[in-house]
Coordinates of C-alpha atoms and ligand atoms in Angstrom, one line a residue:
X1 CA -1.3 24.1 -15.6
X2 CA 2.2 22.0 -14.9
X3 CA 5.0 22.4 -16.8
X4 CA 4.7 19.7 -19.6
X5 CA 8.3 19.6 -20.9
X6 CA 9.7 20.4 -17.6
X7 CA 11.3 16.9 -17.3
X8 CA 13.5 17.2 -20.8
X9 CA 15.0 20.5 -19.5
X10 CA 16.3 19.7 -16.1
X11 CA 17.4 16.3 -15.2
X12 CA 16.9 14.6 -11.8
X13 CA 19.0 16.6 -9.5
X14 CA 19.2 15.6 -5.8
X15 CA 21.3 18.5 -3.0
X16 CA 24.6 16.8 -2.2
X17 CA 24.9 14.9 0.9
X18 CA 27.4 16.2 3.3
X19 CA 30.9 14.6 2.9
X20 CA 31.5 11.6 4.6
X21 CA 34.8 12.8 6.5
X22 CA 32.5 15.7 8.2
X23 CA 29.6 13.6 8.5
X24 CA 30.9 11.0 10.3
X25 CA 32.1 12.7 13.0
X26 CA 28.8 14.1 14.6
X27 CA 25.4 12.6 14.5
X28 CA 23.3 15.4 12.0
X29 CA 21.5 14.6 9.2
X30 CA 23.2 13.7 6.0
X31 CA 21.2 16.3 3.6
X32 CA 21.4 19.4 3.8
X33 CA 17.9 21.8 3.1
X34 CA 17.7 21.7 -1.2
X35 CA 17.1 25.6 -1.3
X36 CA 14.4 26.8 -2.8
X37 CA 15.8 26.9 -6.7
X38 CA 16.6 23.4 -6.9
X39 CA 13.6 22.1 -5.3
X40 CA 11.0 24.3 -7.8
X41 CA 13.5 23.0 -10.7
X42 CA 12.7 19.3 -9.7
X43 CA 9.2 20.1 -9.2
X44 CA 9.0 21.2 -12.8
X45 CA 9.7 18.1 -13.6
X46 CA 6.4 16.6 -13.1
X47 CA 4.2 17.0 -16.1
X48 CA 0.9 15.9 -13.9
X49 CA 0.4 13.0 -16.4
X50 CA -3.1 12.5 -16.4
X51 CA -3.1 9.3 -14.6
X52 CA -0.8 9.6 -11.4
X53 CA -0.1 6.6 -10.4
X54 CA 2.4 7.7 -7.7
X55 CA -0.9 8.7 -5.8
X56 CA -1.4 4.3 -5.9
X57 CA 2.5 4.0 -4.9
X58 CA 1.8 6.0 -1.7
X59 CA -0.5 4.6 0.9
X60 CA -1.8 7.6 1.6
X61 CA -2.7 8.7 -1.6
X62 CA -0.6 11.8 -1.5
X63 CA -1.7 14.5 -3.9
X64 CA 1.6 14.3 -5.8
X65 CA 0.9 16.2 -9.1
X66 CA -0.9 18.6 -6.9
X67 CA 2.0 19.7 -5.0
X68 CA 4.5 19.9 -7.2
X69 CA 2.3 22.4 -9.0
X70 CA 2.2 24.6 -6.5
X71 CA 5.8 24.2 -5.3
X72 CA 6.6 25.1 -9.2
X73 CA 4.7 28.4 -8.8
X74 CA 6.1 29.1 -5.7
X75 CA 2.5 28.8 -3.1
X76 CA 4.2 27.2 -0.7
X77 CA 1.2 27.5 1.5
X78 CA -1.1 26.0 -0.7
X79 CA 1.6 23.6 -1.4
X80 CA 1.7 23.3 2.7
X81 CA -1.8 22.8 3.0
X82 CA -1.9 20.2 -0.1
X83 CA 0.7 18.2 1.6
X84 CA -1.0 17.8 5.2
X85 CA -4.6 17.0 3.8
X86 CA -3.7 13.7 3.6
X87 CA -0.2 13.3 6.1
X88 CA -0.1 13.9 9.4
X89 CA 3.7 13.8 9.1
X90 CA 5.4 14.9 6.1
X91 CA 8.9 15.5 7.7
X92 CA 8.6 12.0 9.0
X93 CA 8.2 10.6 5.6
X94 CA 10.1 12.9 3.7
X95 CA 12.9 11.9 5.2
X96 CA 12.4 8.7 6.0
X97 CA 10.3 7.0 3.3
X98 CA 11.6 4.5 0.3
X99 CA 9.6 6.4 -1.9
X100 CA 7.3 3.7 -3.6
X101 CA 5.8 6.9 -5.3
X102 CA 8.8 7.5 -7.1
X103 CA 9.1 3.5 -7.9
X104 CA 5.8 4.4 -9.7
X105 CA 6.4 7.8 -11.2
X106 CA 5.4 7.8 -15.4
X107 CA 9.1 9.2 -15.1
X108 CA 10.8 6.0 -14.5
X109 CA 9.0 4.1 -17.3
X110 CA 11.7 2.4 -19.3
X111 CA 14.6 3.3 -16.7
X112 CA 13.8 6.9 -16.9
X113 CA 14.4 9.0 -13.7
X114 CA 11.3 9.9 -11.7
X115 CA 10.6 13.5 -9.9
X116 CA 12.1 13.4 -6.7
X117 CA 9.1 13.3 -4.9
X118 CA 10.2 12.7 -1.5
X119 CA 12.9 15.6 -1.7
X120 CA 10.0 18.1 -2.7
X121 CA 7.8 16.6 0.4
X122 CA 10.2 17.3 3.1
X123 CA 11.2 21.0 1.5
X124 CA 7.7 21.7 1.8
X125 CA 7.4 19.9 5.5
X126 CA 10.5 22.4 6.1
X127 CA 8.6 25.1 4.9
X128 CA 6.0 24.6 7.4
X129 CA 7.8 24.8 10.0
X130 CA 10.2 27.9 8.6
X131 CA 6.5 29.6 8.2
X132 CA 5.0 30.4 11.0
X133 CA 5.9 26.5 12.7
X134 CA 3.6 23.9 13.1
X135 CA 0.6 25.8 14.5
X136 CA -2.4 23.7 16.5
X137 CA -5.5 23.7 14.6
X138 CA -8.4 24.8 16.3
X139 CA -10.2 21.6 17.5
X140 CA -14.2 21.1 17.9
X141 CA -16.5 21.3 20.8
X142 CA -15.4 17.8 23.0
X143 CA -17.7 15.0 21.8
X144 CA -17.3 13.7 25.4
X145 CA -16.1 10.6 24.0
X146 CA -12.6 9.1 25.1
X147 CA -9.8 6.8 23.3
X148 CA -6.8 5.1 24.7
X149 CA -4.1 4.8 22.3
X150 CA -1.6 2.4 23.5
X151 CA 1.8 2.6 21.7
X152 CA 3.1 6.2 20.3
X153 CA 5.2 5.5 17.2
X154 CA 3.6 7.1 14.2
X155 CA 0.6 4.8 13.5
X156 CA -0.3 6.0 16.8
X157 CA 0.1 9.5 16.9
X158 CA -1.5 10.2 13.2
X159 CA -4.7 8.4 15.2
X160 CA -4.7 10.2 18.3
X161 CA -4.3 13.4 16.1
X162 CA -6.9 12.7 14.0
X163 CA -9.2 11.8 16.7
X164 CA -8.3 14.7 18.6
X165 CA -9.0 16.7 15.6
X166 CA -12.5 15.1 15.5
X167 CA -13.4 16.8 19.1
X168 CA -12.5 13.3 21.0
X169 CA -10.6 12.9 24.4
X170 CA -7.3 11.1 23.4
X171 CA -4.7 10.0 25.4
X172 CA -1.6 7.8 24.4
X173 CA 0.1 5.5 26.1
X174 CA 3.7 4.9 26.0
X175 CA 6.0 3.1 27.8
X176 CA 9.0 4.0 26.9
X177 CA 10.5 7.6 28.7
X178 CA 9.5 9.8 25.3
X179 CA 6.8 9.6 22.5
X180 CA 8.0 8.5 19.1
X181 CA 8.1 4.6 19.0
X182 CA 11.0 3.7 16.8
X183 CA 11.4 7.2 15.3
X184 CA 12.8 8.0 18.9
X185 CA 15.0 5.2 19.7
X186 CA 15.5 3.1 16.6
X187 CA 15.8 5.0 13.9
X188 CA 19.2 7.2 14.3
X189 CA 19.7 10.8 13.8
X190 CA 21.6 11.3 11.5
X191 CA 18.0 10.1 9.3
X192 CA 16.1 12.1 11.8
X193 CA 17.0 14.4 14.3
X194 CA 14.6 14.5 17.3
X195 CA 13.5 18.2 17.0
X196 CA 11.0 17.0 13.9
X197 CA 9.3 14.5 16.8
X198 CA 9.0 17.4 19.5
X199 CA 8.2 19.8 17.6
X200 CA 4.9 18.1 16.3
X201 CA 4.1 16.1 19.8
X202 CA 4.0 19.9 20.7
X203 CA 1.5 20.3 18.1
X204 CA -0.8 17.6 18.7
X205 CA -0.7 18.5 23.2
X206 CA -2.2 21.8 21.9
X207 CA -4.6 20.2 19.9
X208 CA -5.4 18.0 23.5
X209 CA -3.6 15.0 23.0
X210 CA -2.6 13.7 26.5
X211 CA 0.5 11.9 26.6
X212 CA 1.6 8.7 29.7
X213 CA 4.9 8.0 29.0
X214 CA 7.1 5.7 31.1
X215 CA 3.6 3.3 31.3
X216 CA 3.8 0.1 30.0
X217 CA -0.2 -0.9 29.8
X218 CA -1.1 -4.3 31.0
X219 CA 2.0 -3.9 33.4
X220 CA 1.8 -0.3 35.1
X221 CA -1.8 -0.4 34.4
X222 CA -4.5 -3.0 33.7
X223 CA -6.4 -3.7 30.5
X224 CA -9.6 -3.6 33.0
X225 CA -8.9 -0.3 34.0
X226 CA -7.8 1.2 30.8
X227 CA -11.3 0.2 29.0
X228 CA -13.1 1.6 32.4
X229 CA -11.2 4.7 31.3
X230 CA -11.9 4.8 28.0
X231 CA -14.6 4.7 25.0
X232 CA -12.2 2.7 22.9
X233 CA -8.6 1.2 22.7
X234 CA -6.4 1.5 19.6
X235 CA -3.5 -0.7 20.2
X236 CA -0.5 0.6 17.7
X237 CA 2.2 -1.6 19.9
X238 CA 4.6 -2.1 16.4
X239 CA 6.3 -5.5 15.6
X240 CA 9.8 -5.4 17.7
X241 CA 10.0 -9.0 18.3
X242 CA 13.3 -9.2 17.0
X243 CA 14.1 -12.8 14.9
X244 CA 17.1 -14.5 16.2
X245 CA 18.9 -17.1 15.5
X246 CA 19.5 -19.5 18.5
X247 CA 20.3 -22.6 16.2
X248 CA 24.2 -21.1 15.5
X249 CA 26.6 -21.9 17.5
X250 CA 28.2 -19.6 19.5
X251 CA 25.3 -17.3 19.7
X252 CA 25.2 -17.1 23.5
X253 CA 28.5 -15.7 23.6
X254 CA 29.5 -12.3 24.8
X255 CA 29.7 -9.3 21.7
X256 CA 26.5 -11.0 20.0
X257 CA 23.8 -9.1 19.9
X258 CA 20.1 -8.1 18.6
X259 CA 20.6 -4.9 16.5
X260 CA 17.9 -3.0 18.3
X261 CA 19.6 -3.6 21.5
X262 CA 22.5 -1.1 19.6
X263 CA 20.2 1.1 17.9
X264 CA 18.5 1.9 21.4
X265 CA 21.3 2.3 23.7
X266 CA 23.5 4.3 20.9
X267 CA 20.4 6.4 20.3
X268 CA 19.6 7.4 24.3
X269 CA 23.6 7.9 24.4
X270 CA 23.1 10.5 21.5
X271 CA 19.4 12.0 23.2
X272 CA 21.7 12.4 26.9
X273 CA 24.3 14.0 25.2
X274 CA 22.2 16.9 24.1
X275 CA 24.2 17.7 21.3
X276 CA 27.5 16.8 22.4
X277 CA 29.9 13.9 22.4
X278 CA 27.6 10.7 23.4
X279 CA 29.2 8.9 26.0
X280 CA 29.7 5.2 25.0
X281 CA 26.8 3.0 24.2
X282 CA 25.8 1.0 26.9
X283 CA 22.7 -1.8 27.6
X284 CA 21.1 -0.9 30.4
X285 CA 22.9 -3.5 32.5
X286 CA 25.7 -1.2 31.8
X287 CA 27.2 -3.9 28.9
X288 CA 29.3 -2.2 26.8
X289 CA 27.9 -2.2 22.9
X290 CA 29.8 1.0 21.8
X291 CA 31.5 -0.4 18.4
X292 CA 34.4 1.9 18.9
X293 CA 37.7 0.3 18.0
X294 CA 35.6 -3.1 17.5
X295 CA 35.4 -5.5 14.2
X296 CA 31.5 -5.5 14.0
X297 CA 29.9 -7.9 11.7
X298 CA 26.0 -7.3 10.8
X299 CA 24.1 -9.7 9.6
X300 CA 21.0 -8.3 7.5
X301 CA 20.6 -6.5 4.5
X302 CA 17.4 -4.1 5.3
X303 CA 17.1 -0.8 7.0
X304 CA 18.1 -1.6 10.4
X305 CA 21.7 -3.1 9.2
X306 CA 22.6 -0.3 7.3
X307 CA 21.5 2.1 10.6
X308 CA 23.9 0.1 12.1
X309 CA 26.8 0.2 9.7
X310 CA 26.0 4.4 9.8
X311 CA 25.9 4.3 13.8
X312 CA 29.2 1.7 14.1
X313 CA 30.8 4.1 12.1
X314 CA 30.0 7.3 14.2
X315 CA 31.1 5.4 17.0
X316 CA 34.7 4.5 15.4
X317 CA 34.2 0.8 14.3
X318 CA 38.1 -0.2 13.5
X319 CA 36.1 -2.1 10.9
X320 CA 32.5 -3.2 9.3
X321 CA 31.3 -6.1 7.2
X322 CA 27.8 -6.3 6.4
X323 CA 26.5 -10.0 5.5
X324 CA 23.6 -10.5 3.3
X325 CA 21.7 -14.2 2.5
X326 CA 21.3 -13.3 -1.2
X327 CA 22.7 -12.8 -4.2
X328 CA 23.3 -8.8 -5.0
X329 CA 20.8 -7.6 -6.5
X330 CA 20.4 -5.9 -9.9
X331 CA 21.4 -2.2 -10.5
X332 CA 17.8 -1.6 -12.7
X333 CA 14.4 -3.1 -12.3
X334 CA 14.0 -6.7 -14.0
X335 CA 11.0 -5.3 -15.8
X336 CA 10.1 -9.6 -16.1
X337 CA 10.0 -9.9 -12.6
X338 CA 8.9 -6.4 -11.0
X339 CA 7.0 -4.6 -14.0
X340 CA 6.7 -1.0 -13.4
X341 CA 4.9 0.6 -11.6
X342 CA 5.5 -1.8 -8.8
X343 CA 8.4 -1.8 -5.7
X344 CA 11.8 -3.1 -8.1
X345 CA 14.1 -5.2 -6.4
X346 CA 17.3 -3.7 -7.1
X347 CA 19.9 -2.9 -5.1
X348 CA 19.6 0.0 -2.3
X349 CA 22.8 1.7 -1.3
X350 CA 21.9 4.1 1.6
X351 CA 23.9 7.2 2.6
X352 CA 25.6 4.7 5.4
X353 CA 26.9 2.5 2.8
X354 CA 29.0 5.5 1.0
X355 CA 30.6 5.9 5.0
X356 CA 32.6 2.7 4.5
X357 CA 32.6 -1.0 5.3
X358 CA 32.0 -3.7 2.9
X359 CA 28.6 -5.8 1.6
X360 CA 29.4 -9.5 1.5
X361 CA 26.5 -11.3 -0.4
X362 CA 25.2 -14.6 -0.5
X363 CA 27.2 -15.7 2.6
X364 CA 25.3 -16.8 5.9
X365 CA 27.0 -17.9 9.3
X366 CA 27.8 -21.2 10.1
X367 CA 29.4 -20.3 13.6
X368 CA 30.0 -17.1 15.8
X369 CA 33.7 -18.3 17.5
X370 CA 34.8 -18.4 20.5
X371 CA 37.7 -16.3 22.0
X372 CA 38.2 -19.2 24.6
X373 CA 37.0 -16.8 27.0
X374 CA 33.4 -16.8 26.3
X375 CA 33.8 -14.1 24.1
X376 CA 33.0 -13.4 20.4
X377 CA 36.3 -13.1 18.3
X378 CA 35.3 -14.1 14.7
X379 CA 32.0 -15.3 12.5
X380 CA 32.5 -18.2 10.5
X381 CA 30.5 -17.9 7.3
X382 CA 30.0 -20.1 3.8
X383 CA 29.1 -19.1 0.5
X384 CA 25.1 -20.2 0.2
X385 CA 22.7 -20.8 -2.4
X386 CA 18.6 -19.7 -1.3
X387 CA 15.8 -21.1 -3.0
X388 CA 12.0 -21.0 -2.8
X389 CA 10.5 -24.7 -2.1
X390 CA 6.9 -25.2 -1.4
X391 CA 6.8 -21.8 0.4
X392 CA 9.4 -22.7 2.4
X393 CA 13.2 -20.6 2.1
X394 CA 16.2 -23.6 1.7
X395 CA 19.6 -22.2 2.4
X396 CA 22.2 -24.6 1.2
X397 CA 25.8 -23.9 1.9
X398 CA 28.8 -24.4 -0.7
X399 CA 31.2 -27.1 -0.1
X400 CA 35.1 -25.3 0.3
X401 CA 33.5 -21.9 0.5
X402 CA 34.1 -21.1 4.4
X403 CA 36.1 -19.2 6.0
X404 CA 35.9 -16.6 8.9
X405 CA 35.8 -12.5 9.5
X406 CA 37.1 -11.2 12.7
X407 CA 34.4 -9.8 14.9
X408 CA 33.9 -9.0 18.5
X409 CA 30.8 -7.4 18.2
X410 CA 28.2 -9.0 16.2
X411 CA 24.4 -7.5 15.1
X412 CA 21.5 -9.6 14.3
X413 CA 19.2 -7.3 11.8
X414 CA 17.8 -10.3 10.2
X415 CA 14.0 -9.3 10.7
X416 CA 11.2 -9.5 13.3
X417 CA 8.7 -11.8 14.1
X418 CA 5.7 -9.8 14.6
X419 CA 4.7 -7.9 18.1
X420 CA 5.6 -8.7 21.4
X421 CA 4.0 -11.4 23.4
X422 CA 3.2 -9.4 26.2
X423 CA 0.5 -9.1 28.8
X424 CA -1.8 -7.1 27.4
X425 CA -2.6 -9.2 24.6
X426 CA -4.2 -11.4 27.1
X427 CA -6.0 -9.0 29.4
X428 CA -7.9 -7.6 25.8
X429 CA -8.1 -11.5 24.6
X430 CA -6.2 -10.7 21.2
X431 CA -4.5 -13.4 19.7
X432 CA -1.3 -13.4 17.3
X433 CA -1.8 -15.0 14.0
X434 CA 1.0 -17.3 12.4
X435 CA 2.7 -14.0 11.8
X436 CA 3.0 -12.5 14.8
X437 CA 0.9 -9.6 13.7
X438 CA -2.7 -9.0 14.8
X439 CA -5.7 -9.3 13.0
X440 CA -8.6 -6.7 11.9
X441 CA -11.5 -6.9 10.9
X442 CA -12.7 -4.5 8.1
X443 CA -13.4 -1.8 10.5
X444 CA -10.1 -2.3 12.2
X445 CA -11.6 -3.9 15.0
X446 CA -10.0 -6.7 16.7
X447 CA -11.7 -9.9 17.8
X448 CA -12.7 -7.8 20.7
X449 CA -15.1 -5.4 20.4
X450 CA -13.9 -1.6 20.8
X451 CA -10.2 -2.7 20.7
X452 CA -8.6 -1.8 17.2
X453 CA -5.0 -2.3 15.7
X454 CA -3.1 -0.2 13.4
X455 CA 0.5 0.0 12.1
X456 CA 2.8 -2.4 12.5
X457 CA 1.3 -4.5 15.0
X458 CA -1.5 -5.1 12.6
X459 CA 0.7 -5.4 9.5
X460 CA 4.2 -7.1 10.6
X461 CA 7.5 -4.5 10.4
X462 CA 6.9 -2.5 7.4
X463 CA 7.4 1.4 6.8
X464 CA 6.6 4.5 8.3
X465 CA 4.0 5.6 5.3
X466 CA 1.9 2.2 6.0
X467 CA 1.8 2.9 9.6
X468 CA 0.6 6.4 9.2
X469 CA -1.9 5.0 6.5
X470 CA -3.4 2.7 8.8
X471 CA -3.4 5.1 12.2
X472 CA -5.4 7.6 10.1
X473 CA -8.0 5.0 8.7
X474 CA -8.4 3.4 12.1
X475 CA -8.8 7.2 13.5
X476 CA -11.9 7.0 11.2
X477 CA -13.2 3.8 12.0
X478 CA -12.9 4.7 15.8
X479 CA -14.5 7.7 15.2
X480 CA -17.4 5.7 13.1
X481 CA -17.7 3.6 16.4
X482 CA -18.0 6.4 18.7
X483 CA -20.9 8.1 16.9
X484 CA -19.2 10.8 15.9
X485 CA -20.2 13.1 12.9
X486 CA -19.0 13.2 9.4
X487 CA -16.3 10.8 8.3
X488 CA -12.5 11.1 8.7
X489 CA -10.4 10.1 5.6
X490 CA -9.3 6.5 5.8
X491 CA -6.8 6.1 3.0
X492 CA -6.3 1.8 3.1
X493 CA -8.8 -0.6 4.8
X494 CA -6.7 -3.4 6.5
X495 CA -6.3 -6.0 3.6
X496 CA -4.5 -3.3 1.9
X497 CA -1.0 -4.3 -0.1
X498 CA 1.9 -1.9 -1.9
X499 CA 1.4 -2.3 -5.9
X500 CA 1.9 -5.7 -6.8
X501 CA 2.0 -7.6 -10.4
X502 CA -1.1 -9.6 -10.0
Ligands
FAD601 C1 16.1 0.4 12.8 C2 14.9 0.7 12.0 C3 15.0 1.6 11.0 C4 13.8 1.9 10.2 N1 14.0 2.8 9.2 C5 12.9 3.1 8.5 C6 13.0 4.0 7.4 O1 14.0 4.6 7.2 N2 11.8 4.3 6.7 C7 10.6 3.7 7.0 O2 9.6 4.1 6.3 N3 10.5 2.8 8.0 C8 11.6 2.5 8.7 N4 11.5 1.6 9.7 C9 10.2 1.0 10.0 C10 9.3 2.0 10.8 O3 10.1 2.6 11.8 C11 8.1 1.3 11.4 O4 7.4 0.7 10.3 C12 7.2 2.2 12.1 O5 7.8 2.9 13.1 C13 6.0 1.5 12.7 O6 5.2 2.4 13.4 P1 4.2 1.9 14.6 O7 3.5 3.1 15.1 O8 3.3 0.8 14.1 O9 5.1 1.2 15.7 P2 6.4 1.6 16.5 O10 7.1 2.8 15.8 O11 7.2 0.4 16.6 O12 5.9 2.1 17.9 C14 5.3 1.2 18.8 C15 5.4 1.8 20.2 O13 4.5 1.1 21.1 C16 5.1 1.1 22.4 N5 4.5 0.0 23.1 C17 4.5 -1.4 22.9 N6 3.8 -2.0 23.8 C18 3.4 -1.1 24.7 C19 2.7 -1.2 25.9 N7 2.2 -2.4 26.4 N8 2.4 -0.1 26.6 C20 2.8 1.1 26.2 N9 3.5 1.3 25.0 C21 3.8 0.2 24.3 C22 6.6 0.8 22.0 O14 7.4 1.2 23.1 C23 6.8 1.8 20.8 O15 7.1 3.1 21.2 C24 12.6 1.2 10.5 C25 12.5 0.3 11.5 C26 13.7 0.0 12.2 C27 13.6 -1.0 13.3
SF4_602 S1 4.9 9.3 1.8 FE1 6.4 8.1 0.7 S2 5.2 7.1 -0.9 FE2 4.0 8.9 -0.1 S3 4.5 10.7 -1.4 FE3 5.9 10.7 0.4 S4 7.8 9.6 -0.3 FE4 6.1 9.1 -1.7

């Protein structure tokens, strides 16, 4: 039975971050472990309210009150076992997730504070591990049945482990030099250190997962051959079709860049140095994109800006501005325009943005200049106004409000466009829709038969939580193709969408 007044006698407590000055000079993760008092003191705090509607916050219908419970009472196996019933990869999330549970935590009604949910799922992830590690589970008798998955971020491995689980041959495709997708080479580590990705790619090769890395399919091997291989295809590809901005002048020149192409190269610097000093970023033309000693303006106000403005800084940045297209955003939920218990716009500091720089709002760039040689030395931006017409986003700039920031290395994290246009769209015949994203039907099948989407690639760039959502309920529909016995949870069908005001 939870705690019922739990939440008046301990308030929202998070552990401290490590302090900036350390921080910044090595590439670890900010937060330190809770300890085990804090973390069954904030688990108190959930009074299991009846009606948990932070189980319709998370995709995948995490067991929230559940959890807590037995974190409270101190089973952390249970609380283990609770945890992975319905995520594949709770240090993944735990870490990394926004929390749209917490968003919808009873907690929080009225601009109360919520449990901190996400804290309590990565101490118990930790405690996995610190028990025993992540051990294999013992798989079924081989259904003789085989699946391709193409693409090995996390929508993809939650479906090849989940398949795998299920007694199938699965083998993953990757074509990048290690499994992770963007947990490997976009996201930095000082969100997520790499041992949390080997150790569980460890798990699921003893459960028979087969991992191709360094193969990019419909390149280094054809569509045609991988469906002669295999029973089915799951394509889980993601959406890194980065949006750009050709219209602006000066975007050609040297020191403007996509902000992948410095997440990547700053992250392999960081995997090569094993633990040491990384060696300057470089592209793999050998371009310098280090930000060390540089004025690096980026322009974007989501995730992949401020992994930026936390990597720039790492890397000695002499300084950072960080441009964002709209007004700042409210400190507390508007409960007129995002009611609880849905997403609040309000605005999101991250750890990087208590590491320095500065948030300039409501600006956009008019120009990136010229240094005369070819080279960035400055954007030129204006005060803007953004409004809504017929669907369509008009950005109006205000007369007398330019003026410029110095800059010679610039970083575009203003979006993407969907998934790559790439060859094996073509070989499978799949089509991108107006999004760039590709379609499913309701049983996750594409418009060809026995080729299925999941993640990002079906859904446009969203979070880690959706794409493990959707690899575990196209696991099931693959596996409801294939024959095979039993069902496999599928927590969201494809037309899925986070809690919205209807
Ligand atoms: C910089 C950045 C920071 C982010 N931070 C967060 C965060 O803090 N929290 C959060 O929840 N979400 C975050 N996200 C979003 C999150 O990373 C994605 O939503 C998630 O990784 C999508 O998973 P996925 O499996 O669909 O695709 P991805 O992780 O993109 O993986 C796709 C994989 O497919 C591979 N691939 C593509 N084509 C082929 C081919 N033809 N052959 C072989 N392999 C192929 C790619 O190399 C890649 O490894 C962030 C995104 C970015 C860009
Ligand atoms: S995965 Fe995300 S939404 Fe789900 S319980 Fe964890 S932090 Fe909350």
């Amino acid at each position: 039975m939870p705690d019922p007044n739990g939440f008046l006698r301990h308030p929202r407590r998070l552990p401290a971050r490590r302090p900036v000055p350390v921080r910044i000079t090595d590439w670890r993760e900010v937060y330190p472990p809770a300890g085990e008092e804090l973390i069954r003191e904030q688990a108190t705090r959930c009074m299991d309210c009846g009606i948990p509607f932070c189980h319709d916050g998370c995709p995948l219908g995490n067991r929230i009150p559940d959890w807590n419970d037995l974190v409270r009472t101190g089973n952390w196996d249970a609380a283990v076992a609770s945890l992975h019933a319905t995520n594949n990869f709770p240090e993944f999330t735990g870490r990394l997730c926004p929390a749209p549970c917490e968003a919808a935590c009873v907690l929080g009604i009225g601009g109360g504070d919520p449990v901190t949910i996400k804290q309590v799922e990565v101490e118990i992830a930790d405690a996995a591990v610190a028990r025993g590690g992540l051990r294999p589970r013992a798989v079924p008798p081989p259904t003789g049945r085989s699946v391709a998955v193409v693409g090995s971020g996390p929508a993809g491995l939650a479906a090849a482990q989940q398949l795998a689980r299920a007694g199938h041959a699965v083998t993953v495709y990757e074509r990048d030099d290690a499994p992770g997708g963007l947990l490997r080479y976009g996201i930095p580590d000082f969100k997520l250190e790499k041992h949390h990705i080997d150790r569980r790619l460890a798990q699921l090769a003893a459960e028979g997962v087969e991992f191709r890395t360094g193969v990019n399919v419909g390149v280094d091997v054809t569509a045609e051959q991988l469906r002669a291989r295999h029973d089915a295809v799951l394509l889980a590809c993601g959406a890194l079709a980065g949006r750009d901005t050709p219209q602006t002048p000066g975007r050609r020149l040297r020191g403007v860049h996509q902000a992948m192409e410095h997440l990547v190269a700053a992250n392999r610097a960081v995997a090569a140095a094993g633990g040491g000093r990384p060696a300057p970023a470089v592209l793999p033309d050998g371009t310098p994109i280090d930000a060390a000693g540089r004025h690096v303006v980026i322009i974007g106000g989501g995730d992949t800006a401020a992994d930026c403005l936390g990597v720039a800084h790492r890397q000695g940045a002499a300084g950072v501005h960080q441009l964002d297209l709209y007004p700042q955003p409210p400190l507390a939920r508007d409960e007129a325009r995002d009611p609880w218990p849905t997403w609040p716009w309000i605005l999101r500091s991250y750890p990087a943005h208590e590491e320095g720089g500065e948030r300039v709002f409501a600006v956009a760039v008019q120009e990136f200049v010229d240094d005369g040689a070819g080279n960035v030395r400055a954007v030129r931006i204006a005060e803007v106004t953004v409004e809504k017409r017929d669907g369509r986003r008009i950005v109006t700039a205000l007369p007398g409000t330019e003026r410029e920031l110095p800059a010679d290395l610039v970083l575009l994290a203003i979006g993407f466009e969907g998934t790559e246009e790439q060859p094996l769209l073509d070989q499978l015949g799949v089509r991108r829709n107006t999004r760039g994203a590709v379609d499913a039907r309701p049983d996750w099948q594409t418009e060809t038969d026995g080729v299925f989407v999941a993640g990002d690639m079906h859904r446009g760039a969203s979070l880690i939580v959706w794409a493990i959502a959707e690899g575990r309920a196209a696991a099931a529909a693959i596996h409801a193709y294939l024959g095979g016995g039993g069902t496999l949870p599928a927590p969201v069908d494809p037309g899925a969408q986070p809690l919205a005001a209807r």
